[in-house]
């Protein structure tokens, strides 16, 4: 029996066990049990479109493992990283992925992200490398004192280059998608980086009929993007269908927020200074994208599961990265960051 059909039969058995036998004419939506709805969501059958994206990503992951001596997977703890890790587990099952996870820690991530990162590595038994730019820490670099441009340059871009040089990694796998941002729309699956780890958009290689030129010279490397052709809706549909764990920050709950320049910032710890008279307001909210908490805006939302998020996204006309303050810093655009070695 095909895995998809076996999965469908197992799901049907779970539903019958929860609800009892039902008439064929009775729609699932009429069943009142919340648990039944959760089981049904977890048992979604993946569409041919998602199966194609899944197969494509798995192919890219296997090509990377085969063609490079020392690859690494960048793990940012976000939804795209969670999907990418899930695909890697599938690609190399029953073995573990043949590369470690690397997290560049700026020391300003949400506390929930760090807890989720450590629990995921422990649960799956994976090697996790955490790198911090200690020079930046010693200099007191932070999004509060230094601003978003300097903080991103030192604690993200320079830190990533340090980590890749230290590990002598010749390929770094990441979860960037072409629909996220205009400079990322220029990327290939295999994105060449020179010996300084810089990106030259005019010096990328053609990828015709999924034929990839992965050859690199001494000191050069590749950034690999298996999710290039996915969209935000694809990611959340896959998360719902495969029941992939993601950090709770993506789901709505009451959180302490302050509004600054039209952006809702969560007060995650006491390092965020409050302005005179400013008080956090407990607001039903969630995050569409995650980063350093003083630079990441929340959105007001009641979406508490992937299905609610998908419904919300279908009605939204706003960019996924609208809350990422580093993207609207005109002195340090995403393309400029990438030219300097940012992911």
CSV table of C-alpha atoms in Angstrom, one decimal:
chain,number,residue,atom,x,y,z
A,1,UNK,CA,0.0,0.0,0.0
A,2,UNK,CA,1.3,3.5,-0.8
A,3,UNK,CA,2.3,5.6,2.2
A,4,UNK,CA,-0.3,8.3,1.4
A,5,UNK,CA,-3.1,5.7,1.4
A,6,UNK,CA,-1.8,4.0,4.5
A,7,UNK,CA,-1.7,7.4,6.2
A,8,UNK,CA,-5.3,8.1,5.1
A,9,UNK,CA,-6.5,4.8,6.4
A,10,UNK,CA,-4.8,5.4,9.8
A,11,UNK,CA,-6.4,8.9,10.0
A,12,UNK,CA,-9.8,7.5,9.2
A,13,UNK,CA,-9.4,4.9,11.9
A,14,UNK,CA,-8.4,7.6,14.4
A,15,UNK,CA,-11.5,9.7,13.5
A,16,UNK,CA,-13.8,6.8,13.8
A,17,UNK,CA,-12.3,5.9,17.2
A,18,UNK,CA,-12.9,9.4,18.3
A,19,UNK,CA,-16.4,10.0,16.9
A,20,UNK,CA,-17.9,6.6,16.3
A,21,UNK,CA,-19.1,5.4,12.9
A,22,UNK,CA,-20.8,8.1,10.9
A,23,UNK,CA,-22.9,8.2,7.8
A,24,UNK,CA,-21.1,9.1,4.6
A,25,UNK,CA,-23.4,12.1,4.1
A,26,UNK,CA,-22.5,13.6,7.4
A,27,UNK,CA,-19.7,16.2,6.8
A,28,UNK,CA,-16.7,16.4,9.1
A,29,UNK,CA,-17.4,20.0,9.9
A,30,UNK,CA,-20.6,19.0,11.6
A,31,UNK,CA,-18.7,17.0,14.2
A,32,UNK,CA,-18.5,19.2,17.3
A,33,UNK,CA,-15.5,17.6,19.0
A,34,UNK,CA,-12.5,19.9,19.0
A,35,UNK,CA,-10.3,16.9,19.3
A,36,UNK,CA,-11.8,15.5,16.2
A,37,UNK,CA,-11.0,18.7,14.3
A,38,UNK,CA,-7.4,18.6,15.5
A,39,UNK,CA,-7.1,14.9,14.4
A,40,UNK,CA,-8.6,15.8,11.0
A,41,UNK,CA,-6.2,18.7,10.6
A,42,UNK,CA,-3.2,16.5,11.4
A,43,UNK,CA,-4.4,14.0,8.9
A,44,UNK,CA,-4.6,16.3,5.9
A,45,UNK,CA,-3.6,14.6,2.7
A,46,UNK,CA,-0.8,16.6,1.0
A,47,UNK,CA,-1.8,18.0,-2.4
A,48,UNK,CA,0.1,17.1,-5.6
A,49,UNK,CA,1.5,20.6,-5.6
A,50,UNK,CA,3.0,20.2,-2.1
A,51,UNK,CA,4.2,16.7,-2.9
A,52,UNK,CA,6.2,18.2,-5.8
A,53,UNK,CA,7.7,20.9,-3.6
A,54,UNK,CA,8.5,18.3,-1.0
A,55,UNK,CA,10.2,16.0,-3.5
A,56,UNK,CA,12.1,19.0,-5.0
A,57,UNK,CA,13.4,20.1,-1.6
A,58,UNK,CA,14.4,16.5,-0.6
A,59,UNK,CA,16.3,16.2,-3.9
A,60,UNK,CA,18.2,19.4,-3.2
A,61,UNK,CA,19.1,18.2,0.3
A,62,UNK,CA,20.4,14.9,-1.0
A,63,UNK,CA,22.4,16.7,-3.8
A,64,UNK,CA,24.0,18.9,-1.1
A,65,UNK,CA,25.0,15.9,1.0
A,66,UNK,CA,26.4,14.1,-2.0
A,67,UNK,CA,28.3,17.0,-3.6
A,68,UNK,CA,29.9,18.8,-0.6
A,69,UNK,CA,32.5,17.7,1.9
A,70,UNK,CA,31.2,19.5,5.0
A,71,UNK,CA,27.7,20.9,4.7
A,72,UNK,CA,25.8,22.5,7.6
A,73,UNK,CA,22.1,23.4,8.1
A,74,UNK,CA,21.4,26.8,9.4
A,75,UNK,CA,18.7,26.6,12.0
A,76,UNK,CA,17.0,29.9,12.8
A,77,UNK,CA,14.2,28.3,14.9
A,78,UNK,CA,11.5,29.8,12.6
A,79,UNK,CA,8.7,28.0,10.7
A,80,UNK,CA,10.9,27.7,7.5
A,81,UNK,CA,13.7,26.1,9.5
A,82,UNK,CA,11.2,23.7,11.1
A,83,UNK,CA,9.9,22.6,7.7
A,84,UNK,CA,13.4,22.3,6.3
A,85,UNK,CA,14.5,20.2,9.3
A,86,UNK,CA,11.4,18.0,8.8
A,87,UNK,CA,12.4,17.5,5.2
A,88,UNK,CA,15.9,16.6,6.1
A,89,UNK,CA,14.7,14.0,8.5
A,90,UNK,CA,12.6,12.5,5.7
A,91,UNK,CA,15.4,12.8,3.1
A,92,UNK,CA,17.8,10.7,5.1
A,93,UNK,CA,15.5,8.4,7.1
A,94,UNK,CA,16.2,6.0,8.9
A,95,UNK,CA,19.6,7.7,9.4
A,96,UNK,CA,20.0,11.2,10.9
A,97,UNK,CA,20.8,14.1,8.6
A,98,UNK,CA,24.5,13.9,7.7
A,99,UNK,CA,25.2,17.5,8.8
A,100,UNK,CA,24.9,19.4,12.0
A,101,UNK,CA,22.5,22.3,12.8
A,102,UNK,CA,24.0,25.8,13.2
A,103,UNK,CA,22.3,28.6,15.1
A,104,UNK,CA,23.8,32.1,15.1
A,105,UNK,CA,22.7,33.4,18.4
A,106,UNK,CA,22.5,37.2,18.7
A,107,UNK,CA,21.6,36.9,22.4
A,108,UNK,CA,18.4,38.9,21.6
A,109,UNK,CA,16.2,36.1,20.4
A,110,UNK,CA,12.8,35.5,22.1
A,111,UNK,CA,13.2,33.3,25.1
A,112,UNK,CA,10.7,30.9,23.7
A,113,UNK,CA,12.8,30.4,20.6
A,114,UNK,CA,15.9,29.4,22.6
A,115,UNK,CA,13.9,26.9,24.7
A,116,UNK,CA,12.3,25.5,21.5
A,117,UNK,CA,15.7,25.2,19.8
A,118,UNK,CA,17.3,23.3,22.7
A,119,UNK,CA,14.3,21.0,23.1
A,120,UNK,CA,14.2,20.2,19.4
A,121,UNK,CA,17.9,19.2,19.3
A,122,UNK,CA,17.5,17.1,22.4
A,123,UNK,CA,14.3,15.4,21.2
A,124,UNK,CA,15.8,14.5,17.8
A,125,UNK,CA,19.3,13.7,19.1
A,126,UNK,CA,20.9,16.1,16.6
A,127,UNK,CA,24.2,17.9,16.8
A,128,UNK,CA,23.6,21.6,17.4
A,129,UNK,CA,26.3,24.2,17.1
A,130,UNK,CA,25.5,27.6,18.7
A,131,UNK,CA,27.8,30.5,17.7
A,132,UNK,CA,27.9,33.9,19.3
A,133,UNK,CA,30.1,36.7,18.1
A,134,UNK,CA,31.9,37.2,21.4
A,135,UNK,CA,33.7,40.3,20.1
A,136,UNK,CA,30.3,41.9,19.5
A,137,UNK,CA,29.2,41.0,23.0
A,138,UNK,CA,32.4,42.5,24.5
A,139,UNK,CA,31.7,45.7,22.5
A,140,UNK,CA,28.2,45.9,23.9
A,141,UNK,CA,26.6,45.6,20.5
A,142,UNK,CA,22.8,45.4,20.8
A,143,UNK,CA,19.7,46.4,18.9
A,144,UNK,CA,18.9,49.0,21.6
A,145,UNK,CA,22.3,50.7,22.0
A,146,UNK,CA,23.7,50.2,18.5
A,147,UNK,CA,20.6,50.2,16.2
A,148,UNK,CA,19.4,47.6,13.8
A,149,UNK,CA,22.0,48.1,11.1
A,150,UNK,CA,25.1,47.7,13.3
A,151,UNK,CA,23.5,44.9,15.4
A,152,UNK,CA,22.6,42.9,12.2
A,153,UNK,CA,26.1,43.5,10.7
A,154,UNK,CA,28.0,42.4,13.8
A,155,UNK,CA,25.8,39.9,15.5
A,156,UNK,CA,24.4,38.2,12.4
A,157,UNK,CA,26.5,38.8,9.3
A,158,UNK,CA,29.9,38.8,10.9
A,159,UNK,CA,28.9,36.0,13.3
A,160,UNK,CA,27.7,33.8,10.5
A,161,UNK,CA,30.9,34.3,8.6
A,162,UNK,CA,32.9,33.5,11.7
A,163,UNK,CA,30.9,30.3,12.3
A,164,UNK,CA,31.2,29.1,8.7
A,165,UNK,CA,35.0,29.8,8.7
A,166,UNK,CA,35.5,28.1,12.0
A,167,UNK,CA,33.6,25.0,11.0
A,168,UNK,CA,35.2,25.0,7.5
A,169,UNK,CA,31.7,24.4,6.0
A,170,UNK,CA,31.6,24.4,2.2
A,171,UNK,CA,27.8,24.5,2.0
A,172,UNK,CA,25.2,26.2,4.3
A,173,UNK,CA,21.6,25.1,3.9
A,174,UNK,CA,19.0,27.7,4.7
A,175,UNK,CA,15.2,28.2,4.6
A,176,UNK,CA,15.0,31.4,2.6
A,177,UNK,CA,12.2,31.6,0.0
A,178,UNK,CA,12.0,33.6,-3.2
A,179,UNK,CA,8.6,35.1,-2.2
A,180,UNK,CA,9.9,36.7,1.0
A,181,UNK,CA,11.8,39.6,-0.4
A,182,UNK,CA,12.9,41.0,-3.8
A,183,UNK,CA,16.6,40.3,-3.4
A,184,UNK,CA,15.9,36.7,-2.4
A,185,UNK,CA,13.8,36.4,-5.6
A,186,UNK,CA,17.2,36.5,-7.5
A,187,UNK,CA,18.6,33.5,-5.7
A,188,UNK,CA,19.3,30.1,-7.2
A,189,UNK,CA,18.9,26.8,-5.3
A,190,UNK,CA,22.7,26.7,-5.1
A,191,UNK,CA,23.9,30.2,-4.5
A,192,UNK,CA,27.6,30.7,-5.1
A,193,UNK,CA,29.7,32.6,-2.5
A,194,UNK,CA,33.2,33.8,-3.1
A,195,UNK,CA,36.1,33.3,-0.7
A,196,UNK,CA,34.9,36.3,1.4
A,197,UNK,CA,31.5,34.6,1.6
A,198,UNK,CA,30.0,37.5,-0.4
A,199,UNK,CA,27.1,37.1,-2.9
A,200,UNK,CA,27.4,38.5,-6.4
A,201,UNK,CA,23.9,38.3,-8.1
A,202,UNK,CA,25.6,38.8,-11.5
A,203,UNK,CA,27.8,35.8,-11.1
A,204,UNK,CA,25.3,33.0,-10.3
A,205,UNK,CA,25.0,29.8,-12.3
A,206,UNK,CA,22.1,28.8,-14.5
A,207,UNK,CA,20.0,25.9,-13.2
A,208,UNK,CA,18.4,24.4,-16.3
A,209,UNK,CA,16.2,21.3,-15.9
A,210,UNK,CA,17.5,20.8,-12.4
A,211,UNK,CA,21.1,20.4,-13.5
A,212,UNK,CA,23.3,22.0,-10.9
A,213,UNK,CA,26.9,23.2,-11.1
A,214,UNK,CA,28.1,22.7,-7.5
A,215,UNK,CA,31.8,23.0,-8.2
A,216,UNK,CA,33.6,25.5,-6.0
A,217,UNK,CA,37.2,26.8,-5.8
A,218,UNK,CA,39.4,27.0,-2.8
A,219,UNK,CA,37.8,29.0,-0.1
A,220,UNK,CA,34.5,29.3,-1.9
A,221,UNK,CA,31.2,28.0,-0.7
A,222,UNK,CA,27.5,27.6,-1.5
A,223,UNK,CA,24.4,28.7,0.2
A,224,UNK,CA,21.6,26.2,-0.5
A,225,UNK,CA,17.9,27.0,-0.5
A,226,UNK,CA,15.7,23.9,-0.7
A,227,UNK,CA,12.5,26.0,-0.1
A,228,UNK,CA,13.1,28.5,-2.8
A,229,UNK,CA,9.8,27.8,-4.6
A,230,UNK,CA,7.7,27.6,-1.5
A,231,UNK,CA,5.3,30.4,-0.4
A,232,UNK,CA,4.2,31.3,3.1
A,233,UNK,CA,0.9,29.5,2.5
A,234,UNK,CA,2.7,26.4,1.2
A,235,UNK,CA,4.8,26.4,4.4
A,236,UNK,CA,1.8,26.6,6.7
A,237,UNK,CA,-0.2,24.1,4.6
A,238,UNK,CA,2.7,21.6,4.9
A,239,UNK,CA,3.0,22.3,8.7
A,240,UNK,CA,-0.7,21.5,9.1
A,241,UNK,CA,-0.6,18.4,6.9
A,242,UNK,CA,2.6,17.0,8.5
A,243,UNK,CA,1.8,18.1,12.0
A,244,UNK,CA,5.2,19.8,12.3
A,245,UNK,CA,6.1,21.4,15.7
A,246,UNK,CA,6.8,25.1,15.5
A,247,UNK,CA,7.5,27.6,18.3
A,248,UNK,CA,4.4,29.0,20.0
A,249,UNK,CA,5.1,32.6,19.1
A,250,UNK,CA,3.5,31.9,15.7
A,251,UNK,CA,0.1,31.4,17.4
A,252,UNK,CA,-2.1,34.0,19.0
A,253,UNK,CA,-2.1,34.5,22.7
A,254,UNK,CA,-2.2,37.5,25.1
A,255,UNK,CA,1.3,39.1,25.1
A,256,UNK,CA,2.7,42.3,26.6
A,257,UNK,CA,3.2,44.7,23.7
A,258,UNK,CA,4.2,48.3,23.2
A,259,UNK,CA,3.6,50.3,20.0
A,260,UNK,CA,6.5,52.2,18.5
A,261,UNK,CA,6.4,53.9,15.2
A,262,UNK,CA,3.4,51.8,14.3
A,263,UNK,CA,5.1,48.5,15.1
A,264,UNK,CA,4.0,46.3,18.0
A,265,UNK,CA,7.0,45.2,20.0
A,266,UNK,CA,6.8,42.5,22.6
A,267,UNK,CA,8.4,43.2,26.0
A,268,UNK,CA,10.2,39.8,26.3
A,269,UNK,CA,12.5,40.7,29.2
A,270,UNK,CA,13.7,43.7,31.2
A,271,UNK,CA,16.4,44.7,28.7
A,272,UNK,CA,13.9,46.6,26.6
A,273,UNK,CA,13.7,50.1,28.1
A,274,UNK,CA,10.3,51.7,28.3
A,275,UNK,CA,9.7,55.3,27.4
A,276,UNK,CA,8.4,57.6,30.1
A,277,UNK,CA,4.7,56.8,30.7
A,278,UNK,CA,4.9,53.8,28.4
A,279,UNK,CA,3.2,50.6,29.7
A,280,UNK,CA,2.9,47.2,27.9
A,281,UNK,CA,-0.6,46.3,27.0
A,282,UNK,CA,-1.7,42.6,27.0
A,283,UNK,CA,-2.9,42.0,23.4
A,284,UNK,CA,-4.0,39.0,21.5
A,285,UNK,CA,-1.2,38.7,19.0
A,286,UNK,CA,1.2,36.5,17.1
A,287,UNK,CA,4.3,36.8,14.9
A,288,UNK,CA,4.4,36.0,11.1
A,289,UNK,CA,8.2,36.0,11.2
A,290,UNK,CA,10.8,35.8,14.0
A,291,UNK,CA,14.1,37.4,14.8
A,292,UNK,CA,15.6,39.5,17.6
A,293,UNK,CA,12.6,40.5,19.7
A,294,UNK,CA,13.3,44.4,19.8
A,295,UNK,CA,13.4,44.3,15.9
A,296,UNK,CA,10.4,42.0,15.3
A,297,UNK,CA,6.8,43.3,15.1
A,298,UNK,CA,3.8,41.4,16.2
A,299,UNK,CA,0.4,41.5,14.5
A,300,UNK,CA,-3.0,41.5,16.3
A,301,UNK,CA,-4.5,38.1,15.6
A,302,UNK,CA,-6.8,35.4,17.0
A,303,UNK,CA,-5.2,32.6,14.9
A,304,UNK,CA,-4.3,29.8,17.4
A,305,UNK,CA,-3.5,26.9,15.0
A,306,UNK,CA,-2.2,26.4,11.4
A,307,UNK,CA,-5.7,26.3,9.9
A,308,UNK,CA,-6.6,29.7,11.4
A,309,UNK,CA,-3.3,31.1,10.2
A,310,UNK,CA,-4.0,29.8,6.6
A,311,UNK,CA,-7.4,31.5,6.7
A,312,UNK,CA,-5.9,34.7,8.0
A,313,UNK,CA,-3.2,34.6,5.2
A,314,UNK,CA,-5.7,34.2,2.5
A,315,UNK,CA,-7.4,37.4,3.5
A,316,UNK,CA,-4.2,39.4,4.2
A,317,UNK,CA,-2.7,41.8,1.7
A,318,UNK,CA,0.4,42.6,3.8
A,319,UNK,CA,3.9,41.3,3.4
A,320,UNK,CA,5.1,38.5,5.7
A,321,UNK,CA,8.2,40.5,6.6
A,322,UNK,CA,6.3,43.7,7.4
A,323,UNK,CA,7.3,43.4,11.1
A,324,UNK,CA,11.0,42.9,10.4
A,325,UNK,CA,12.6,46.3,11.2
A,326,UNK,CA,15.9,45.3,9.7
A,327,UNK,CA,14.2,45.1,6.3
A,328,UNK,CA,13.0,48.7,6.3
A,329,UNK,CA,16.4,50.2,7.4
A,330,UNK,CA,17.3,52.0,4.1
A,331,UNK,CA,21.0,52.3,5.1
A,332,UNK,CA,21.2,48.5,5.2
A,333,UNK,CA,19.0,46.9,2.7
A,334,UNK,CA,18.6,43.1,2.4
A,335,UNK,CA,20.6,43.1,-0.9
A,336,UNK,CA,23.4,45.0,0.7
A,337,UNK,CA,23.5,42.6,3.6
A,338,UNK,CA,23.7,39.7,1.3
A,339,UNK,CA,26.5,41.3,-0.6
A,340,UNK,CA,28.4,41.5,2.7
A,341,UNK,CA,27.8,37.8,3.5
A,342,UNK,CA,24.4,37.8,5.2
A,343,UNK,CA,22.2,34.9,4.6
